[in-house]
């Protein structure tokens, strides 16, 4: 029985192979068609993560040897105290409107950033579009070049706050590594930064701000929180981050 298949000269199980094919055909190739990339080669398609991180299309197509890849960032977003905001509704209609409003606010922030980015660099616009895995409700997940990840996060947090009329804020966790770093541990690391570092350390502030804004005028004291960490040549995982952060806290290093 065939229980494995060849991918990038490596043997992978059929389940992983199917996921790989779905990612290629229904995510990257679909988006490349929408971006009007004609005659996309399998060689280029197989280097999408490297391209998103910053490698040029020419270097990929010509198979240029890259001595030092640029860093890839994984961004994970989540609204602060969205449950409290939703729980204060006065009717089913109000609850539905709030849910739609949160979703629309996040997507408007994202698209406004893309509109600005398109005028600055079509190349980086393409990278962000290709690296957007999901964006909806009160959370999102994006692969992006590391040098644009913090401006992207700050812009979206501020725009989300404004779009929500100052009633709700957004947090973001960013994990950065080389594009050849396994993506699942990197995704988990970004989630750890978001949940266990950013949101845990700002939950009191976010709660007080959100609670006061729901019943009073918005303020500009707190517009969201951002945390990030870079694995420079090492391996990043939730467990590694716990050890590293414990050492940073112990040494008093910001």
Coordinates of C-alpha atoms in Angstrom, one line a residue:
X1 CA 0.0 0.0 0.0
X2 CA 1.3 3.5 -0.9
X3 CA 1.5 5.4 2.4
X4 CA 3.9 8.1 1.3
X5 CA 4.6 10.4 -1.6
X6 CA 7.5 12.4 -2.9
X7 CA 7.6 16.2 -2.1
X8 CA 10.7 18.3 -2.6
X9 CA 12.8 15.0 -2.8
X10 CA 11.4 14.1 0.7
X11 CA 9.0 11.3 1.6
X12 CA 5.9 12.5 3.3
X13 CA 2.7 10.7 4.4
X14 CA -0.3 10.8 2.2
X15 CA -2.2 13.1 4.6
X16 CA 0.6 15.7 4.6
X17 CA 1.0 15.3 0.9
X18 CA -2.7 16.2 0.4
X19 CA -2.4 19.2 2.6
X20 CA 0.6 20.3 0.6
X21 CA -1.3 20.0 -2.7
X22 CA -4.3 21.9 -1.2
X23 CA -1.9 24.7 -0.1
X24 CA -0.3 24.9 -3.5
X25 CA -3.4 24.6 -5.7
X26 CA -6.1 26.3 -3.7
X27 CA -4.1 28.9 -1.8
X28 CA -0.9 30.0 -3.6
X29 CA -1.8 29.2 -7.2
X30 CA -5.3 30.7 -6.9
X31 CA -3.8 33.9 -5.4
X32 CA -1.0 34.0 -8.0
X33 CA -3.7 33.8 -10.7
X34 CA -5.6 36.7 -9.1
X35 CA -2.3 38.7 -9.0
X36 CA -1.9 38.0 -12.7
X37 CA 1.3 36.0 -12.5
X38 CA 1.3 34.2 -15.8
X39 CA 2.9 30.8 -16.4
X40 CA 3.8 30.2 -12.8
X41 CA 6.4 27.3 -12.7
X42 CA 6.3 24.6 -10.1
X43 CA 9.8 25.7 -9.1
X44 CA 8.5 29.1 -8.2
X45 CA 5.4 27.7 -6.5
X46 CA 7.6 25.5 -4.3
X47 CA 9.5 28.6 -3.1
X48 CA 6.5 30.6 -1.9
X49 CA 7.6 30.9 1.7
X50 CA 11.1 32.1 0.5
X51 CA 9.4 34.6 -1.8
X52 CA 7.1 35.9 1.0
X53 CA 10.1 36.4 3.3
X54 CA 11.8 38.7 0.8
X55 CA 13.6 36.6 -1.8
X56 CA 13.2 38.1 -5.3
X57 CA 11.3 36.4 -8.1
X58 CA 14.3 36.5 -10.3
X59 CA 16.5 34.7 -7.8
X60 CA 13.9 32.0 -7.4
X61 CA 13.3 31.5 -11.2
X62 CA 17.1 31.5 -11.9
X63 CA 17.8 29.3 -8.9
X64 CA 20.3 31.8 -7.6
X65 CA 22.1 30.6 -4.5
X66 CA 20.9 32.6 -1.5
X67 CA 23.7 32.8 1.1
X68 CA 21.5 34.5 3.7
X69 CA 17.7 34.3 3.4
X70 CA 15.7 37.2 4.8
X71 CA 13.5 36.6 7.8
X72 CA 9.9 35.4 7.7
X73 CA 7.4 36.8 10.2
X74 CA 4.2 35.1 11.4
X75 CA 1.6 37.5 12.7
X76 CA -1.3 36.4 14.8
X77 CA -4.0 38.9 15.8
X78 CA -6.8 38.8 18.3
X79 CA -9.2 41.4 19.8
X80 CA -8.9 42.3 23.4
X81 CA -11.8 41.5 25.7
X82 CA -14.1 40.9 22.7
X83 CA -16.3 38.6 25.0
X84 CA -17.0 41.5 27.3
X85 CA -17.8 43.8 24.4
X86 CA -20.2 41.2 23.0
X87 CA -21.8 40.4 26.4
X88 CA -22.9 44.0 26.9
X89 CA -25.3 43.8 24.0
X90 CA -28.9 44.7 24.6
X91 CA -30.6 42.4 22.0
X92 CA -30.0 39.7 19.5
X93 CA -29.9 42.3 16.8
X94 CA -27.3 44.3 18.7
X95 CA -25.2 41.2 19.2
X96 CA -25.3 40.4 15.5
X97 CA -24.4 44.0 14.6
X98 CA -21.4 44.0 17.0
X99 CA -20.2 40.7 15.5
X100 CA -20.3 42.1 12.0
X101 CA -18.8 45.3 13.1
X102 CA -15.7 43.6 14.6
X103 CA -15.2 41.5 11.5
X104 CA -15.5 44.5 9.2
X105 CA -13.2 46.6 11.3
X106 CA -10.4 44.0 11.1
X107 CA -10.8 43.6 7.4
X108 CA -11.0 47.3 6.7
X109 CA -7.8 47.8 8.7
X110 CA -6.1 45.1 6.6
X111 CA -7.3 46.4 3.3
X112 CA -6.3 50.0 4.1
X113 CA -2.8 48.8 4.8
X114 CA -2.8 47.0 1.4
X115 CA -4.0 50.0 -0.4
X116 CA -1.1 52.1 1.0
X117 CA 1.4 49.3 0.4
X118 CA 0.3 48.8 -3.3
X119 CA 1.3 52.4 -4.0
X120 CA 4.7 52.0 -2.4
X121 CA 5.7 48.5 -3.6
X122 CA 3.7 46.0 -5.7
X123 CA 6.2 43.4 -4.8
X124 CA 5.5 43.7 -1.1
X125 CA 1.8 44.0 -1.7
X126 CA 2.0 40.6 -3.5
X127 CA 3.9 39.1 -0.6
X128 CA 1.4 40.1 2.0
X129 CA -1.6 38.9 -0.2
X130 CA 0.1 35.6 -0.7
X131 CA 1.0 35.3 3.0
X132 CA -2.5 36.1 4.3
X133 CA -3.9 32.8 5.6
X134 CA -7.0 34.0 7.2
X135 CA -8.6 37.3 8.4
X136 CA -12.0 37.4 9.9
X137 CA -14.0 37.6 13.1
X138 CA -11.7 39.1 15.7
X139 CA -8.5 37.3 14.7
X140 CA -6.1 36.8 11.8
X141 CA -3.0 35.0 10.7
X142 CA -0.5 36.4 8.2
X143 CA 2.9 35.4 6.8
X144 CA 5.0 38.5 5.9
X145 CA 8.5 39.8 5.4
X146 CA 9.9 40.5 8.8
X147 CA 10.9 44.1 7.9
X148 CA 7.3 45.1 7.3
X149 CA 5.7 43.0 10.1
X150 CA 5.8 45.6 12.9
X151 CA 4.5 48.5 10.7
X152 CA 1.7 46.2 9.5
X153 CA 0.8 45.2 13.0
X154 CA 0.8 48.8 14.4
X155 CA -1.2 50.1 11.5
X156 CA -3.9 47.4 11.8
X157 CA -4.1 47.9 15.6
X158 CA -4.6 51.6 15.3
X159 CA -7.1 51.4 12.4
X160 CA -9.1 48.6 14.2
X161 CA -9.3 50.9 17.3
X162 CA -10.5 53.8 15.2
X163 CA -12.9 51.7 13.2
X164 CA -14.4 50.4 16.4
X165 CA -15.0 53.9 17.6
X166 CA -12.5 53.4 20.4
X167 CA -14.6 50.7 22.0
X168 CA -12.3 47.7 21.3
X169 CA -8.6 47.1 20.8
X170 CA -6.4 44.5 19.1
X171 CA -3.3 42.6 20.2
X172 CA -0.7 41.0 18.0
X173 CA 2.0 38.3 18.5
X174 CA 4.9 38.1 16.0
X175 CA 7.4 35.2 15.7
X176 CA 10.3 35.7 13.3
X177 CA 12.7 33.1 11.9
X178 CA 14.3 32.0 8.6
X179 CA 11.9 30.8 5.9
X180 CA 13.2 27.3 6.2
X181 CA 12.1 27.1 9.8
X182 CA 9.2 24.6 10.3
X183 CA 6.0 26.6 10.1
X184 CA 3.9 24.8 12.7
X185 CA 6.2 25.5 15.6
X186 CA 6.6 29.1 14.4
X187 CA 2.8 29.4 14.3
X188 CA 2.5 28.0 17.8
X189 CA 5.3 30.4 19.0
X190 CA 3.4 33.4 17.6
X191 CA 0.3 32.1 19.4
X192 CA 2.2 31.7 22.7
X193 CA 3.5 35.3 22.3
X194 CA 0.0 36.6 21.7
X195 CA -1.8 34.7 24.4
X196 CA 0.8 34.1 27.2
X197 CA 2.9 37.2 26.8
X198 CA 0.9 40.0 25.1
X199 CA -2.6 39.4 26.3
X200 CA -1.8 38.1 29.7
X201 CA 0.3 41.2 30.4
X202 CA -2.3 43.6 29.1
X203 CA -5.5 41.9 30.2
X204 CA -6.0 44.2 33.2
X205 CA -5.4 47.3 31.1
X206 CA -7.6 46.1 28.3
X207 CA -10.4 45.1 30.6
X208 CA -10.5 48.5 32.4
X209 CA -10.3 50.4 29.1
X210 CA -12.9 48.3 27.3
X211 CA -15.3 48.3 30.3
X212 CA -15.0 52.1 30.6
X213 CA -15.4 52.7 26.8
X214 CA -18.6 50.5 26.6
X215 CA -20.4 52.8 29.0
X216 CA -18.5 56.1 28.4
X217 CA -16.6 58.2 25.9
X218 CA -13.6 56.5 24.1
X219 CA -10.1 57.5 25.2
X220 CA -6.8 57.2 23.5
X221 CA -4.8 55.8 26.4
X222 CA -4.6 52.2 25.2
X223 CA -4.9 51.1 21.5
X224 CA -3.6 47.6 21.6
X225 CA -0.5 45.6 22.4
X226 CA 2.3 44.0 20.4
X227 CA 4.9 41.4 21.2
X228 CA 7.6 39.9 19.0
X229 CA 10.6 37.6 19.2
X230 CA 13.2 36.6 16.6
X231 CA 15.0 33.2 16.5
X232 CA 18.3 34.2 14.9
X233 CA 19.5 30.9 13.5
X234 CA 17.8 28.8 16.2
X235 CA 14.6 26.8 16.6
X236 CA 11.5 28.5 18.0
X237 CA 8.8 26.8 19.9
X238 CA 6.5 27.5 22.8
X239 CA 8.7 25.6 25.2
X240 CA 11.8 27.4 24.0
X241 CA 10.1 30.7 24.4
X242 CA 9.1 30.0 28.0
X243 CA 12.7 29.3 28.8
X244 CA 14.1 32.4 27.0
X245 CA 11.5 34.7 28.5
X246 CA 12.0 33.4 32.0
X247 CA 15.7 34.2 31.6
X248 CA 14.9 37.7 30.2
X249 CA 12.6 38.4 33.1
X250 CA 15.1 37.1 35.6
X251 CA 17.9 39.2 34.2
X252 CA 15.6 42.3 33.9
X253 CA 16.2 42.6 30.2
X254 CA 13.6 44.5 28.2

